[in-house]
CSV table of C-alpha atoms in Angstrom, one decimal:
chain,number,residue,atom,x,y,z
A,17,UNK,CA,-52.8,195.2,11.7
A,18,UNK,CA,-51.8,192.4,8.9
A,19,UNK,CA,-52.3,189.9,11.7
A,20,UNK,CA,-55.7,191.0,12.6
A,21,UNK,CA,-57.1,191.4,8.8
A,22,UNK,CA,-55.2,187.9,8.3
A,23,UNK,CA,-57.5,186.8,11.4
A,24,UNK,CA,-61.3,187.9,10.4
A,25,UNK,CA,-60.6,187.0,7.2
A,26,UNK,CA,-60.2,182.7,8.6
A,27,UNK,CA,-63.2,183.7,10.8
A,28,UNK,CA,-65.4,184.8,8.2
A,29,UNK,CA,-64.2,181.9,5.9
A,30,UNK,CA,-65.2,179.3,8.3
A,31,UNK,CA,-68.6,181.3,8.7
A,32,UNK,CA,-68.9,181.2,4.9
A,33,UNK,CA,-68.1,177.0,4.9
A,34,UNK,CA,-70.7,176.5,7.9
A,35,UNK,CA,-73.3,177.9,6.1
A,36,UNK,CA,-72.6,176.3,2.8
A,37,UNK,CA,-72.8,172.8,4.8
A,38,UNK,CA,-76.2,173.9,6.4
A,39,UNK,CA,-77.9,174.7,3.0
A,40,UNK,CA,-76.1,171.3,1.5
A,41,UNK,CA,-78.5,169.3,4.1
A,42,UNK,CA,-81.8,171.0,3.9
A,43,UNK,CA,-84.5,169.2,1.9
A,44,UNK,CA,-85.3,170.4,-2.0
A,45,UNK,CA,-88.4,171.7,-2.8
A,46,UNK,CA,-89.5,168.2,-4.1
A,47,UNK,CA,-87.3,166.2,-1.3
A,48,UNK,CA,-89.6,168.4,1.3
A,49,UNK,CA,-92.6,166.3,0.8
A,50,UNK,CA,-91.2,163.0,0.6
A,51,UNK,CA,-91.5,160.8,3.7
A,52,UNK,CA,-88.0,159.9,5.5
A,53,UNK,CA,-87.4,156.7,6.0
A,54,UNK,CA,-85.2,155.5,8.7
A,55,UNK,CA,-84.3,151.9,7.5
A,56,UNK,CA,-85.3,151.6,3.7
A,57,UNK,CA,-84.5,148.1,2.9
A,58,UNK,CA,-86.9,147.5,6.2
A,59,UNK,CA,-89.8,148.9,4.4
A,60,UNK,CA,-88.8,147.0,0.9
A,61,UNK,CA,-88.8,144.1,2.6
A,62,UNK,CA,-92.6,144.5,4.2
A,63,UNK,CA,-94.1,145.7,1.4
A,64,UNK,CA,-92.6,142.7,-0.3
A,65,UNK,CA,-93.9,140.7,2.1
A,66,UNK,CA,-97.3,142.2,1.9
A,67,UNK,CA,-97.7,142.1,-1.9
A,68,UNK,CA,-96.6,138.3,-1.4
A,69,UNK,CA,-99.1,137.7,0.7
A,70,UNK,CA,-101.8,139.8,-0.9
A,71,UNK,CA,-101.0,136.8,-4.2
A,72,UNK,CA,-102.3,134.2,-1.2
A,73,UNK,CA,-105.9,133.2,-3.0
A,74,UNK,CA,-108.5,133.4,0.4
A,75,UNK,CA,-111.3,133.6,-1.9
A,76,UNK,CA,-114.0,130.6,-1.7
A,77,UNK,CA,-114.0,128.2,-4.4
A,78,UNK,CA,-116.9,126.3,-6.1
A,79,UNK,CA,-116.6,123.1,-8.1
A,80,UNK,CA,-120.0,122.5,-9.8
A,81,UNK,CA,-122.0,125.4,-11.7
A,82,UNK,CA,-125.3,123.2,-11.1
A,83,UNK,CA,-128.3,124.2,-9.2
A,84,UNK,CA,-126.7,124.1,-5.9
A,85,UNK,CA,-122.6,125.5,-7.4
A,86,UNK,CA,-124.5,128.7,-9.1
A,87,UNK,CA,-126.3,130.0,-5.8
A,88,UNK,CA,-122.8,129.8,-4.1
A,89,UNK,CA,-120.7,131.4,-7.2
A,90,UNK,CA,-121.3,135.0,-5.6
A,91,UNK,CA,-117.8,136.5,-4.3
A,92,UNK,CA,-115.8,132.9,-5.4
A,93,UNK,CA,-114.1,131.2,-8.2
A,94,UNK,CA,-116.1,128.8,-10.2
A,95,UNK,CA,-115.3,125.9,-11.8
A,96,UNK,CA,-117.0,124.4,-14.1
A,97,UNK,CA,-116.8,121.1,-16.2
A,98,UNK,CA,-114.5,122.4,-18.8
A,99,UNK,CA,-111.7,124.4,-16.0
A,100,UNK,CA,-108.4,122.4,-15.1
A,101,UNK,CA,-109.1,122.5,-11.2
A,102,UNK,CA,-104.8,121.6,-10.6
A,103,UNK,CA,-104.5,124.3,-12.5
A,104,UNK,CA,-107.6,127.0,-11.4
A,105,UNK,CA,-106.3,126.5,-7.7
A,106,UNK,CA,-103.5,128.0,-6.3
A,107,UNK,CA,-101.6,125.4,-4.1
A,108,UNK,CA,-101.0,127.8,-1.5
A,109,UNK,CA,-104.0,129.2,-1.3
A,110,UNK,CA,-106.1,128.9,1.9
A,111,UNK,CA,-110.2,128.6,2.1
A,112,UNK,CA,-113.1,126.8,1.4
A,113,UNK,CA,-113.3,124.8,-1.8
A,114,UNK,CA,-117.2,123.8,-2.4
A,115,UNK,CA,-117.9,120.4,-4.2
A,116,UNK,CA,-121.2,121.2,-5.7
A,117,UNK,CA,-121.2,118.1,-8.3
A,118,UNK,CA,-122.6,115.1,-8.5
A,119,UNK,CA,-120.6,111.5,-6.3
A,120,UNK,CA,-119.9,109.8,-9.5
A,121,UNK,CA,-116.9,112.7,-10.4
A,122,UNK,CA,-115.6,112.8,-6.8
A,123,UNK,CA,-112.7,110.5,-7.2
A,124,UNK,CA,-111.3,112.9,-10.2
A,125,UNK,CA,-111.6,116.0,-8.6
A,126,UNK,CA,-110.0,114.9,-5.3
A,127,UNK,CA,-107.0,113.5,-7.7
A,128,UNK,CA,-107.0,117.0,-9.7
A,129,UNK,CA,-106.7,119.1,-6.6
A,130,UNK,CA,-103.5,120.1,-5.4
A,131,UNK,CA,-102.4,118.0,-2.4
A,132,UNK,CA,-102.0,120.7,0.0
A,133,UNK,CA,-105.6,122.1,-0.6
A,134,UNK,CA,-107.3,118.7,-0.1
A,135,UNK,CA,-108.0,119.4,3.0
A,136,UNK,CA,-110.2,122.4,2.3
A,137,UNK,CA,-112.4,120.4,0.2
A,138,UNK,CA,-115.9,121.1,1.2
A,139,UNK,CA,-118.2,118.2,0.8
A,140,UNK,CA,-122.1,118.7,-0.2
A,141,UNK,CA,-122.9,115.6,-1.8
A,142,UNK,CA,-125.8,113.4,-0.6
A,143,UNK,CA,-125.3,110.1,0.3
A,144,UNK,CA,-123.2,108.4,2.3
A,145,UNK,CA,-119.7,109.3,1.7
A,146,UNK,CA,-117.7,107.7,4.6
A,147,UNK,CA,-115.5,105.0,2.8
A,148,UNK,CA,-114.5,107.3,0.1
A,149,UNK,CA,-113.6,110.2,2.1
A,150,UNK,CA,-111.5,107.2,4.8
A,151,UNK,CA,-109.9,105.5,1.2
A,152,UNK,CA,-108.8,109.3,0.4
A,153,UNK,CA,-107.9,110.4,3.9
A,154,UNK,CA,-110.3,113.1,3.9
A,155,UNK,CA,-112.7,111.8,7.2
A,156,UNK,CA,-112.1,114.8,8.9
A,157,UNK,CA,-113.0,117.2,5.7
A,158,UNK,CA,-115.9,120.0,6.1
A,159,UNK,CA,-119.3,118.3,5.3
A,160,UNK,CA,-122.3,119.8,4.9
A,161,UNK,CA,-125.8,118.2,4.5
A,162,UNK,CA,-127.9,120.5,2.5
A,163,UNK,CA,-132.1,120.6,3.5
A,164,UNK,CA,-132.7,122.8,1.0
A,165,UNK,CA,-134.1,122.6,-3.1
A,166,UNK,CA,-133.2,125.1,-5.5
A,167,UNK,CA,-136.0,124.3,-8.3
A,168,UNK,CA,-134.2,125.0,-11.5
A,169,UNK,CA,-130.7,127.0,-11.7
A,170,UNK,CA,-131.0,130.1,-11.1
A,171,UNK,CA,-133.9,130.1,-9.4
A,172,UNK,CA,-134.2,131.4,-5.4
A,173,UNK,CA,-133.1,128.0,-2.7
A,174,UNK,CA,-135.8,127.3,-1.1
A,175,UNK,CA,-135.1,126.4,2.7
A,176,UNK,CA,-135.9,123.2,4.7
A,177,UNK,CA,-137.2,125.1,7.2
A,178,UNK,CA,-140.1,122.8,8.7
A,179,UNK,CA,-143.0,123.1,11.4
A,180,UNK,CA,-141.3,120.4,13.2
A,181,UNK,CA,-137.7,122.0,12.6
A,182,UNK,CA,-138.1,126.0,12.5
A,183,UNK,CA,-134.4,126.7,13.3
A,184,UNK,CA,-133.6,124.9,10.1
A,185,UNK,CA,-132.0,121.0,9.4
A,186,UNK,CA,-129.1,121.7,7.1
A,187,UNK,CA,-126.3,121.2,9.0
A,188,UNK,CA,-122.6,121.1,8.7
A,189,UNK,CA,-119.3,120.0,10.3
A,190,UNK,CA,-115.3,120.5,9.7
A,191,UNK,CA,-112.8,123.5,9.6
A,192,UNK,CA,-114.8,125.3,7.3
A,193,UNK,CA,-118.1,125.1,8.4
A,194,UNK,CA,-118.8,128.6,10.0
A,195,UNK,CA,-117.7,130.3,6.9
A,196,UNK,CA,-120.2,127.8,4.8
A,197,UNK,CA,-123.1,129.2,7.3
A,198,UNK,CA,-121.7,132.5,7.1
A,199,UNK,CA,-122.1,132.6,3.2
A,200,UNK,CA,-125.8,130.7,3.6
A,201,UNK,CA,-126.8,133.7,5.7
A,202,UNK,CA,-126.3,135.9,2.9
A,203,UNK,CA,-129.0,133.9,0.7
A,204,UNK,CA,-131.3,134.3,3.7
A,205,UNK,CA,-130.4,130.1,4.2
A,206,UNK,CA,-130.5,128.7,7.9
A,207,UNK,CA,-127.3,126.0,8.7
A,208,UNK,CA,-126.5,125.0,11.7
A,209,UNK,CA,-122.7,124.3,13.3
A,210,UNK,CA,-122.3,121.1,14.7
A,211,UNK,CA,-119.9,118.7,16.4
A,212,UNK,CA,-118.5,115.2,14.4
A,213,UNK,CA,-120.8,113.5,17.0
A,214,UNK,CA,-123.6,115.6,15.9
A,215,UNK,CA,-123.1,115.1,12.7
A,216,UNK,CA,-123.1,111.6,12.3
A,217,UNK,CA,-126.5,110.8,13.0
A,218,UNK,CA,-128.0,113.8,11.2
A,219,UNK,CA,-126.0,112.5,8.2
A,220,UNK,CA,-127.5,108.9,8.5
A,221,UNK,CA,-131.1,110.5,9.0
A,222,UNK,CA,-130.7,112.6,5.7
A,223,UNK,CA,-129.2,109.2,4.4
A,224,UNK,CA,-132.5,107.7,5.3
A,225,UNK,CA,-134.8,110.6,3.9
A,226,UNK,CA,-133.7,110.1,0.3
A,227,UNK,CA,-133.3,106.1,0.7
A,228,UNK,CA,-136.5,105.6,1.9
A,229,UNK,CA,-138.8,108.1,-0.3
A,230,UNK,CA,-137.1,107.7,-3.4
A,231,UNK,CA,-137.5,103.6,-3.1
A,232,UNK,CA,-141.3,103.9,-1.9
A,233,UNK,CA,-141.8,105.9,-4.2
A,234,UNK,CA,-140.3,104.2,-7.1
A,235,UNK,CA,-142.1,100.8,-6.6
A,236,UNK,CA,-145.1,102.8,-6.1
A,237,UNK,CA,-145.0,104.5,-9.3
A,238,UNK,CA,-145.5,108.2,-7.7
A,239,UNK,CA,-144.1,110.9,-9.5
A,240,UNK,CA,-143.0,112.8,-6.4
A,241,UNK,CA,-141.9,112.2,-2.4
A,242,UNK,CA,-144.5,114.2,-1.4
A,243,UNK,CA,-147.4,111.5,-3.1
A,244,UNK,CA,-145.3,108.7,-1.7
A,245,UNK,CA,-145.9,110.3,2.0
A,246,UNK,CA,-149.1,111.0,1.7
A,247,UNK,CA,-150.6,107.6,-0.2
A,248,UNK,CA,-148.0,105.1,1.2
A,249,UNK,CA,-147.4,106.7,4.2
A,250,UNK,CA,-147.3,103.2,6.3
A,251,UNK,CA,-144.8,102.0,4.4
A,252,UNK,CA,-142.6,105.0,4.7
A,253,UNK,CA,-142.6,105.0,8.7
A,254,UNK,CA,-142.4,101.3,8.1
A,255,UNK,CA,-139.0,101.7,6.4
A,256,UNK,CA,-137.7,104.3,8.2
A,257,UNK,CA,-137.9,102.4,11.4
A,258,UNK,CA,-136.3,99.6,9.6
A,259,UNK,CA,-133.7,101.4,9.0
A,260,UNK,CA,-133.2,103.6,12.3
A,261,UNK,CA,-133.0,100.4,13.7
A,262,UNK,CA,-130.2,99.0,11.5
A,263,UNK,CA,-128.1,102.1,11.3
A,264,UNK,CA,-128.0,102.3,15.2
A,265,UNK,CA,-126.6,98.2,15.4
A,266,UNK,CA,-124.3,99.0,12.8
A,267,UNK,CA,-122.9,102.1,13.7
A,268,UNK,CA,-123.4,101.7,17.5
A,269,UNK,CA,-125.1,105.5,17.0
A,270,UNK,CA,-127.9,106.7,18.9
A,271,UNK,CA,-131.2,109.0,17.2
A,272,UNK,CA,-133.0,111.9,18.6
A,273,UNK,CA,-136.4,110.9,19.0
A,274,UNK,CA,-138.8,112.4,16.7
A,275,UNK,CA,-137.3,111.1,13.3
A,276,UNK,CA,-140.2,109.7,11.4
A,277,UNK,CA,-142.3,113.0,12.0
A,278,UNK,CA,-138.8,115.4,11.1
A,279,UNK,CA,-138.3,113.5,7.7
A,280,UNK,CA,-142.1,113.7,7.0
A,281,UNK,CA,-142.0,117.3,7.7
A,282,UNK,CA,-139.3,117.9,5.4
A,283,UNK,CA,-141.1,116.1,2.6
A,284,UNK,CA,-144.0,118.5,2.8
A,285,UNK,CA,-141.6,121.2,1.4
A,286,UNK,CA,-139.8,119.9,-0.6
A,287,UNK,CA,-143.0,118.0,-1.8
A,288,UNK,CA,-142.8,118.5,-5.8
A,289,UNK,CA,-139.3,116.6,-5.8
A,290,UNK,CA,-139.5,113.4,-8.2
A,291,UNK,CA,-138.9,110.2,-7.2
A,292,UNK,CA,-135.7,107.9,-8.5
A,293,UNK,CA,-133.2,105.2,-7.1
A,294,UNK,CA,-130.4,107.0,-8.2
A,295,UNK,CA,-126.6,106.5,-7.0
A,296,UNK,CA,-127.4,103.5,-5.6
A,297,UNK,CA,-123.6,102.9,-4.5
A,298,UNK,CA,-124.1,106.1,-2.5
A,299,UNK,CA,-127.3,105.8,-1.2
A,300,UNK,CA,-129.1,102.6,-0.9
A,301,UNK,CA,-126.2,100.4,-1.1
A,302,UNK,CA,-125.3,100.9,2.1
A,303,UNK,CA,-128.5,99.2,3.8
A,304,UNK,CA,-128.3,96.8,1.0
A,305,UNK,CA,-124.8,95.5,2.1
A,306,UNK,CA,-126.2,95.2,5.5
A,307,UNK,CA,-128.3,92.2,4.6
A,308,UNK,CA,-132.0,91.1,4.6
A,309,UNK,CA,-132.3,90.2,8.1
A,310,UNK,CA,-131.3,94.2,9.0
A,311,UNK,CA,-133.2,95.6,5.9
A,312,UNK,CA,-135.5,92.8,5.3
A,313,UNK,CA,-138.9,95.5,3.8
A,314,UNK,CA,-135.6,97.8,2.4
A,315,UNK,CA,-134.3,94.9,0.2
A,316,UNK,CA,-137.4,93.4,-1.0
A,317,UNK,CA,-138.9,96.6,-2.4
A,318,UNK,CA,-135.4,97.1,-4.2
A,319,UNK,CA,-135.6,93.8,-5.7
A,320,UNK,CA,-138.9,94.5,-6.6
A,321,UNK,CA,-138.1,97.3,-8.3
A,322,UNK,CA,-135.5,95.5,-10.4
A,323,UNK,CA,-137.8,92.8,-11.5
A,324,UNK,CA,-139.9,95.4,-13.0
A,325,UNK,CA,-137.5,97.0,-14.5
A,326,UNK,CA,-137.4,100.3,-12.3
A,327,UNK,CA,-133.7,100.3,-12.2
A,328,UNK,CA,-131.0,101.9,-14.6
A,329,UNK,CA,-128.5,99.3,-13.0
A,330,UNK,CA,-128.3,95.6,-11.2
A,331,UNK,CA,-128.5,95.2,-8.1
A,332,UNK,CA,-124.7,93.1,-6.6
């Protein structure tokens, strides 16, 4: 009988230490609600990895709080004269980063901008920017050429949408140019996408636009493009062919047909714009350099312009 009592009372213990190790494992009140985690130091390590890469800037950037900087400041950083841009951008960073200044400050902000985010400079500058952009190794940069006026800053953009040109004839090229028509689209602004080859030409006929109206204009004493059109209109198409002519020996680059009536179509909008020889080492320096026997009615009206004091520099 001892045996027997001595027996239940080993079974019962080990019931007694079976149950106490159940309850032991069971979840607390609190610990019932908080999510099991297999491999903790798994999940550290992605949510590290996500808050690492949530610090990634993928915003857009604008250099420039002008005219053309403060209609694309919506949703982006901007920058203006006063901000440290090596400091304002984060080097490793990724997404456009709009130049909306004027050529003369170029060469600074290129230096000022960290060297791994050069190559998301976006380029909106008139002109012709080619042996810059090849001296910095930025050829292959996004670049944009903008048909468009905004009249004072803050004002609406008005688009170069033309009779001749209803799809619209701002255009741009490069890694970054869908996402630079993807944020015109939101100001109700046409762009279209094109190829390097596509690009060329249109750049050299926008080159033309502003070469050709601003000089006619200038020697002509008109106070805007759309009176130099319309009273020296001769003269324009006279230039314009002149220069056609010597971009296309030059650059061994071929013109849709039609350029004379697109350029005075775009004028007629954009009519009220003033007339100046301005950044002449952007703009008409490049026809200048290419001689009087290329630009022979080109050069003369520049010289012109300079013996009557039209000029706020000297011509080389």
């Amino acid at each position: 009988r001892e045996q027997q009592a001595a027996v239940l009372l080993a079974t019962m213990t080990a019931l007694l230490l079976s149950l106490l190790a159940a309850a032991a494992l069971l979840p607390t009140k609190a610990e019932a609600f908080t999510p099991i985690c297999p491999d903790q130091s798994r999940t550290t390590a992605t949510t590290s990895l996500s808050a690492a890469n949530a610090n990634v800037a993928t915003s857009d950037v604008v250099i420039g709080g002008g005219r053309i900087g403060s209609i694309l400041a919506e949703d982006a950083t901007l920058l203006g004269r006063e901000d440290s841009i090596s400091s304002s951008i984060d080097p490793a960073g990724t997404g456009p980063i709009y130049v909306a200044t004027r050529n003369d400050v170029l060469e600074g902000i290129v230096d000022d901008c960290p060297a791994g985010r050069r190559k998301d400079l976006v380029f909106l500058q008139n002109g012709y920017l080619d042996s810059f952009l090849e001296r910095k190794g930025l050829l292959q940069n996004t670049q944009a050429l903008l048909y468009l006026s905004v009249p004072a800053k803050g004002a609406d953009p008005v688009d170069g949408i033309t009779s001749v040109n209803p799809e619209g004839l701002t255009a741009a090229t490069g890694e970054w140019a869908q996402a630079f028509a993807d944020k015109l689209a939101t100001l109700d602004l046409k762009m279209n996408v094109v190829t390097p080859e596509q690009y060329r030409p249109a750049m050299f006929e926008k080159l033309i636009w502003i070469s050709t109206y601003m000089l006619v204009g200038t020697v002509k004493d008109c106070s805007s493009v759309g009176q130099a059109g319309n009273e020296h209109k001769q003269l324009v198409e006279d230039v314009i062919a002149e220069l056609v002519a010597a971009v296309s020996a030059k650059e061994g680059i071929s013109f849709t047909s039609g350029t004379i009536e697109r350029l005075a179509a775009y004028t007629d909008v954009v009519a009220d714009f003033p007339c100046g020889v301005k950044e002449f080492e952007w703009r008409n320096q490049y026809f200048y350099d290419l001689g009087d026997e290329a630009c022979p009615i080109h050069n003369r009206l520049l010289r012109e312009c300079a013996e009557a004091g039209k000029l706020s520099f000297e011509l080389p």
